[in-house]
Coordinates of C-alpha atoms in Angstrom, one line a residue:
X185 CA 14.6 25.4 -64.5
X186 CA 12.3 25.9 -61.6
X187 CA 14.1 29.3 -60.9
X188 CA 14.1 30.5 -64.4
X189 CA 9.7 29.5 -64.4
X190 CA 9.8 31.3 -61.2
X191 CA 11.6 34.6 -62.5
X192 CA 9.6 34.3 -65.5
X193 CA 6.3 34.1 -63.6
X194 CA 7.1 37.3 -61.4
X195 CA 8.0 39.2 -65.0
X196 CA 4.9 38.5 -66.1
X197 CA 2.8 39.1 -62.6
X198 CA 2.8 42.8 -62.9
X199 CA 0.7 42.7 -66.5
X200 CA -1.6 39.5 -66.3
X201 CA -1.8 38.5 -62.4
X202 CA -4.7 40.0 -61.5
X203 CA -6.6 38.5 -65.3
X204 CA -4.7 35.3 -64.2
X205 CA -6.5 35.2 -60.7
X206 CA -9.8 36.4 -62.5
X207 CA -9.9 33.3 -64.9
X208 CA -8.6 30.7 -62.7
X209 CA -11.2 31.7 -59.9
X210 CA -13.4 31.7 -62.3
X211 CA -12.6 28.0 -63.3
X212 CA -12.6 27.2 -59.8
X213 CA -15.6 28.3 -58.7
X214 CA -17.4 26.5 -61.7
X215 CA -18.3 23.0 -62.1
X216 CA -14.0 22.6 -63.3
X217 CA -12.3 21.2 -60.4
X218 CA -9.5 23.6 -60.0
X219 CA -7.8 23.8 -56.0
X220 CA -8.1 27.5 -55.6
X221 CA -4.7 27.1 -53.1
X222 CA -2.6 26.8 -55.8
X223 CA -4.2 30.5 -57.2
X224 CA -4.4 32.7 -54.2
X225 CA -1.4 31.5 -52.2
X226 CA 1.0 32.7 -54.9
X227 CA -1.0 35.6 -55.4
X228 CA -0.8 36.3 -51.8
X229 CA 3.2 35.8 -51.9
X230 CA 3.0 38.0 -55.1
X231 CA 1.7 40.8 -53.1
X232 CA 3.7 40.8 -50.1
X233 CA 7.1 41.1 -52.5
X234 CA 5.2 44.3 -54.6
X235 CA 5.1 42.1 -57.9
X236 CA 1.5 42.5 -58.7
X237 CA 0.3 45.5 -60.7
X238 CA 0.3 48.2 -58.2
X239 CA 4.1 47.4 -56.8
X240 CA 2.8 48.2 -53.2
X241 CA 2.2 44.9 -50.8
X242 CA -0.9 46.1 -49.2
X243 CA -2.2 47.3 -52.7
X244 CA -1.8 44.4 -54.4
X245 CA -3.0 42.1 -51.4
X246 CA -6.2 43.8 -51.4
X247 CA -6.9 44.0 -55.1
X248 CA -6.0 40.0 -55.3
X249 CA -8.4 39.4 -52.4
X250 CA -11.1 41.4 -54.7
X251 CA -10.2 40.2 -57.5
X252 CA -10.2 36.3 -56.3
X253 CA -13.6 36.9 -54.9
X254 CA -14.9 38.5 -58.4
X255 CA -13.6 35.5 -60.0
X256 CA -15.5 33.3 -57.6
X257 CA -18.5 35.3 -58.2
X258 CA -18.2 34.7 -61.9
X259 CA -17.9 31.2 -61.9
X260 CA -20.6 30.8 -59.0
X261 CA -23.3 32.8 -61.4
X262 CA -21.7 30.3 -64.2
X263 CA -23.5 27.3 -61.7
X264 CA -26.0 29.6 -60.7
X265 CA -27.8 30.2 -64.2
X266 CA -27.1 26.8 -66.1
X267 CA -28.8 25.6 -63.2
X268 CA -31.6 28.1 -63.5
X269 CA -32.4 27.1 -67.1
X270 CA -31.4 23.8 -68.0
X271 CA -33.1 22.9 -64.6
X272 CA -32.9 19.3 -62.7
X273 CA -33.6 16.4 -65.2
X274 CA -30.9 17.9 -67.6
X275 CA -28.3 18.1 -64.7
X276 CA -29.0 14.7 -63.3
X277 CA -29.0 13.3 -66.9
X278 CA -26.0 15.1 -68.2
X279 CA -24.2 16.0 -65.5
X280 CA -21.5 13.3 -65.5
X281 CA -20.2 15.2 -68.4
X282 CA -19.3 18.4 -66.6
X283 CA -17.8 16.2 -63.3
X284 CA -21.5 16.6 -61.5
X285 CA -22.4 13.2 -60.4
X286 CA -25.7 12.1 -59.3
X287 CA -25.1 11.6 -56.0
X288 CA -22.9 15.1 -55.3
X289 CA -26.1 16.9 -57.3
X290 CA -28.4 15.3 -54.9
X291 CA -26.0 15.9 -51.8
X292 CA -25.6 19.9 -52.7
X293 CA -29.7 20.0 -53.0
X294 CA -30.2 18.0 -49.3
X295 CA -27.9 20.6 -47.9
X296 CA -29.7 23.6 -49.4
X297 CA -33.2 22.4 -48.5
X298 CA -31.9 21.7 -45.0
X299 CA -30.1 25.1 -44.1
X300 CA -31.1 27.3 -47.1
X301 CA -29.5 30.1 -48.0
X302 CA -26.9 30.4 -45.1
X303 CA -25.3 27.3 -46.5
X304 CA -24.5 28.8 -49.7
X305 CA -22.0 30.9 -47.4
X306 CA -20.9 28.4 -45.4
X307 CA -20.3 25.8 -48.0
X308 CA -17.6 28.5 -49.7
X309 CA -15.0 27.2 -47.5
X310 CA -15.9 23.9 -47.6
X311 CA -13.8 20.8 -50.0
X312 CA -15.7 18.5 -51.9
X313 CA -19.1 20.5 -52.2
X314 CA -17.7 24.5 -52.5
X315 CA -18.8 25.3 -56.4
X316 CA -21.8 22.9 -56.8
X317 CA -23.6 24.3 -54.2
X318 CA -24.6 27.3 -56.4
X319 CA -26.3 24.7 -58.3
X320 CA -29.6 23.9 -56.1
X321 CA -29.6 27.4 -55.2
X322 CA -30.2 28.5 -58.9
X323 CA -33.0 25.3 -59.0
X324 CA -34.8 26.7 -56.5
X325 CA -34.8 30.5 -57.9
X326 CA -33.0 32.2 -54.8
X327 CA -33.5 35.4 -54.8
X328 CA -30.0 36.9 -56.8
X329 CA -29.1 39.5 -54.5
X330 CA -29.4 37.1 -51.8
X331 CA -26.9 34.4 -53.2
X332 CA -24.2 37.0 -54.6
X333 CA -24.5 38.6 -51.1
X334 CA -24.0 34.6 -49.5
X335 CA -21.6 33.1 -52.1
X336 CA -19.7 36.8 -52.2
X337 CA -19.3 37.1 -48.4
X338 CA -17.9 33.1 -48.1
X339 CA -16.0 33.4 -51.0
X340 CA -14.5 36.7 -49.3
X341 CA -13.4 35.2 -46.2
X342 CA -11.7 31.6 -48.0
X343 CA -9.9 34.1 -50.3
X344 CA -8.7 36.2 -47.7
X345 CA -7.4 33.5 -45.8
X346 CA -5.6 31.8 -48.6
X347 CA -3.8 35.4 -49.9
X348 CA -2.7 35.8 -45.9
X349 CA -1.0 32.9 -46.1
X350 CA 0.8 33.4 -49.0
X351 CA 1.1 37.4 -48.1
X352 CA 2.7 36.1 -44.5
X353 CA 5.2 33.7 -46.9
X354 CA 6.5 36.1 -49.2
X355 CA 6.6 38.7 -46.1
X356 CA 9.1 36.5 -44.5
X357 CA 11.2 35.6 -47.7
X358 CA 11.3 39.4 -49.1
X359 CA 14.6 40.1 -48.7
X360 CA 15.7 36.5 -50.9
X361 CA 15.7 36.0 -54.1
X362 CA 14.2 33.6 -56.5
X363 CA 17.3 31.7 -56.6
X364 CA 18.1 31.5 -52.7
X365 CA 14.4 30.6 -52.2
X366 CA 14.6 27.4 -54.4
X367 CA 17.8 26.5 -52.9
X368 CA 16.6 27.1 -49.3
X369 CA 13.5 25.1 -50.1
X370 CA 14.9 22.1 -51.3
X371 CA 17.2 22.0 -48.5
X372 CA 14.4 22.2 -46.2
X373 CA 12.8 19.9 -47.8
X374 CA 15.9 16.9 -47.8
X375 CA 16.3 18.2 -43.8
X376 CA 12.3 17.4 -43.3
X377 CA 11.5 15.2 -45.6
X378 CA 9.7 12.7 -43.4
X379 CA 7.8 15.3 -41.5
X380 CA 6.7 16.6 -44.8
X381 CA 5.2 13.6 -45.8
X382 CA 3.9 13.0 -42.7
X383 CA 2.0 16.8 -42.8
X384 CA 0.9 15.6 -46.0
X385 CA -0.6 12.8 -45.4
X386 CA -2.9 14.3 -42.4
X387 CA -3.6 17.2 -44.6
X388 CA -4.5 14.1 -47.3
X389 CA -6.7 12.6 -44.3
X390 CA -8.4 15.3 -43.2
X391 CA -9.6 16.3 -46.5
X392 CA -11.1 12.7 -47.2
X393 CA -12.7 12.9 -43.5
X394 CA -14.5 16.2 -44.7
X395 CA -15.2 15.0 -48.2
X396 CA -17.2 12.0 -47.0
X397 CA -18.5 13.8 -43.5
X398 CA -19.9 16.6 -46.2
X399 CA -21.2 14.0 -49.0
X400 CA -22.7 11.3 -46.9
X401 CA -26.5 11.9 -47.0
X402 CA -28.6 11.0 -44.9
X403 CA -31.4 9.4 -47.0
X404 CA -31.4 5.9 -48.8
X405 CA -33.3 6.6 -51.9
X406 CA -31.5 8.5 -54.3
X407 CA -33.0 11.4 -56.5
X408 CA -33.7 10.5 -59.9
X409 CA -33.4 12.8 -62.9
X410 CA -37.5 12.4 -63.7
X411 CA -38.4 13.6 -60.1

């Protein structure tokens, strides 16, 4: 089953990758929480076996990087203007309903005040505060051409990394096919299964360390939706 999804998927690559990448970015880099690993990786491995659009590994690596980072723009000017003009006591009132809390809405505006518009760049490659952080920056009215520049150049480098990883991957696995890949795989997989689960877990840890190191603020009183 997993081959024949896997076969099916690398059909299909050639025609709607790149508008796949587009729209799932997109959702990513919106208030959605969408992992954009799970987008660019396999894009990335796409590439490096000349299955995207242009049938040339370097052609297609570089379009998914661009296209990844359009997406990313998209959904960033998505957080950008509904922030613009619904402003802060609609957010903080109704943002619960979009998976904004309170306190992440209050976090992401602490940082920006703090650092300004370098952390709209930095904050692209970080977990647990990446997409709202376009939010405070559309409170505040920065400049446009400033945040695309920001969000565009951090978005950039997290998508590069991700569709070099999965570039390296399918690299090293060209010469297999769908079918020996699944069947290596899950024979790696019985061979490490405990280190696997181990990685995991750190990988798990990590990202909670980061998650709460990123959202612990530093004041007491939390901002209300009336301020």
């Amino acid at each position: 089953m997993l081959i024949q999804h896997l076969e099916t998927a690398a059909r299909l690559a050639p025609v709607w990758g790149f508008v796949m990448i587009f729209i799932f970015m997109t959702i990513e880099s919106s208030f959605i929480p969408f992992p954009s690993e799970v987008v660019m990786i396999p894009a990335g491995f796409l590439a490096a076996r000349g299955e995207l659009t242009f049938g040339s590994p370097v052609a297609d690596a570089i379009a998914a990087v661009l296209v990844g980072v359009a997406g990313s723009l998209a959904g960033a000017y998505i957080n950008y203007y509904l922030a613009r003009w619904l402003g802060r006591p609609f957010l903080y009132r109704y943002g619960k309903y979009f998976f904004l809390s309170p306190h992440t809405l209050q976090r992401a505006e602490e940082l920006f005040r703090e650092y300004g518009a370098g952390i709209t760049f930095a904050c692209r490659m970080v977990p647990a505060i990446r997409q709202v952080i376009s939010i405070p920056a559309g409170i505040a009215g920065m400049p446009l051409g400033i945040f695309t520049f920001c969000t565009g150049l951090g978005a950039g480098i997290w998508v590069a990394i991700l569709t070099a990883v999965g570039y390296v991957l399918g690299m090293s696995t060209a010469h297999m096919s769908y079918s020996d890949l699944v069947h290596q795989g899950e024979q790696m997989v019985r061979h490490n299964l405990v280190w696997i689960l181990l990685g995991c877990a750190v990988f798990l840890a990590v990202y909670i360390w980061i998650h709460k190191l990123v959202m612990k603020s530093p004041k007491t009183t939390p901002t209300t939706s009336a301020e």
